[in-house]
């Protein structure tokens, strides 16, 4: 049975901020659409293979790398909770986990 995917408020906000940034920078939504497909494609893999991601210090929390982004998620028996999306080009001291 596949787990259900849930986006946390923080992850939704991060995704929106990423899209807003690139929409303003490129004056187009094309790149944001490509990023959205990239995020969704990677999360489809996570739903099927939750242990696929890299471990973190927190139990049951993993991350996957999608281009310049790390997508943090928490695994439960029935759900995958997307915790945050992190642009790896930012200051590493601000990394949430």
GROMACS .gro file of C-alpha atoms in nm, residues 7-84:
model
   78
    7UNK     CA    1   0.265   1.890   0.266
    8UNK     CA    2   0.336   2.074   0.592
    9UNK     CA    3   0.258   2.445   0.616
   10UNK     CA    4   0.634   2.519   0.613
   11UNK     CA    5   0.686   2.313   0.297
   12UNK     CA    6   0.394   2.481   0.122
   13UNK     CA    7   0.529   2.823   0.216
   14UNK     CA    8   0.881   2.733   0.100
   15UNK     CA    9   0.749   2.600  -0.230
   16UNK     CA   10   0.541   2.916  -0.283
   17UNK     CA   11   0.837   3.140  -0.197
   18UNK     CA   12   1.062   2.948  -0.438
   19UNK     CA   13   0.807   2.979  -0.717
   20UNK     CA   14   0.747   3.349  -0.644
   21UNK     CA   15   1.120   3.418  -0.648
   22UNK     CA   16   1.172   3.251  -0.985
   23UNK     CA   17   0.855   3.400  -1.135
   24UNK     CA   18   0.980   3.747  -1.047
   25UNK     CA   19   1.339   3.681  -1.147
   26UNK     CA   20   1.261   3.526  -1.486
   27UNK     CA   21   0.938   3.724  -1.548
   28UNK     CA   22   0.778   3.394  -1.643
   29UNK     CA   23   0.624   3.090  -1.475
   30UNK     CA   24   0.795   2.838  -1.704
   31UNK     CA   25   1.085   2.764  -1.468
   32UNK     CA   26   0.850   2.735  -1.168
   33UNK     CA   27   0.643   2.480  -1.359
   34UNK     CA   28   0.957   2.280  -1.432
   35UNK     CA   29   1.053   2.291  -1.065
   36UNK     CA   30   0.705   2.179  -0.965
   37UNK     CA   31   0.734   1.879  -1.198
   38UNK     CA   32   1.079   1.802  -1.058
   39UNK     CA   33   0.948   1.813  -0.700
   40UNK     CA   34   0.647   1.598  -0.783
   41UNK     CA   35   0.851   1.340  -0.977
   42UNK     CA   36   1.093   1.301  -0.687
   43UNK     CA   37   0.810   1.272  -0.436
   44UNK     CA   38   0.651   0.995  -0.644
   45UNK     CA   39   0.971   0.798  -0.592
   46UNK     CA   40   0.962   0.870  -0.219
   47UNK     CA   41   0.603   0.749  -0.193
   48UNK     CA   42   0.702   0.416  -0.348
   49UNK     CA   43   1.044   0.390  -0.176
   50UNK     CA   44   1.037   0.600   0.144
   51UNK     CA   45   1.378   0.474   0.258
   52UNK     CA   46   1.531   0.600  -0.067
   53UNK     CA   47   1.631   0.935   0.084
   54UNK     CA   48   1.939   1.033   0.278
   55UNK     CA   49   1.918   1.007   0.659
   56UNK     CA   50   1.918   1.304   0.893
   57UNK     CA   51   1.989   1.325   1.265
   58UNK     CA   52   1.615   1.294   1.333
   59UNK     CA   53   1.460   0.948   1.334
   60UNK     CA   54   1.230   0.877   1.038
   61UNK     CA   55   1.330   1.206   0.873
   62UNK     CA   56   1.509   1.191   0.541
   63UNK     CA   57   1.585   1.417   0.250
   64UNK     CA   58   1.622   1.383  -0.124
   65UNK     CA   59   1.812   1.611  -0.357
   66UNK     CA   60   1.627   1.753  -0.655
   67UNK     CA   61   1.853   1.981  -0.859
   68UNK     CA   62   1.960   2.259  -0.616
   69UNK     CA   63   1.695   2.169  -0.360
   70UNK     CA   64   1.676   1.934  -0.065
   71UNK     CA   65   1.331   1.807   0.015
   72UNK     CA   66   1.294   1.700   0.377
   73UNK     CA   67   1.028   1.447   0.469
   74UNK     CA   68   0.909   1.243   0.764
   75UNK     CA   69   0.798   0.882   0.727
   76UNK     CA   70   0.501   0.732   0.912
   77UNK     CA   71   0.337   0.394   0.844
   78UNK     CA   72   0.062   0.559   0.637
   79UNK     CA   73   0.200   0.895   0.528
   80UNK     CA   74   0.495   1.086   0.392
   81UNK     CA   75   0.499   1.434   0.543
   82UNK     CA   76   0.697   1.685   0.337
   83UNK     CA   77   0.858   1.904   0.603
   84UNK     CA   78   1.041   2.163   0.396
   0.00000   0.00000   0.00000
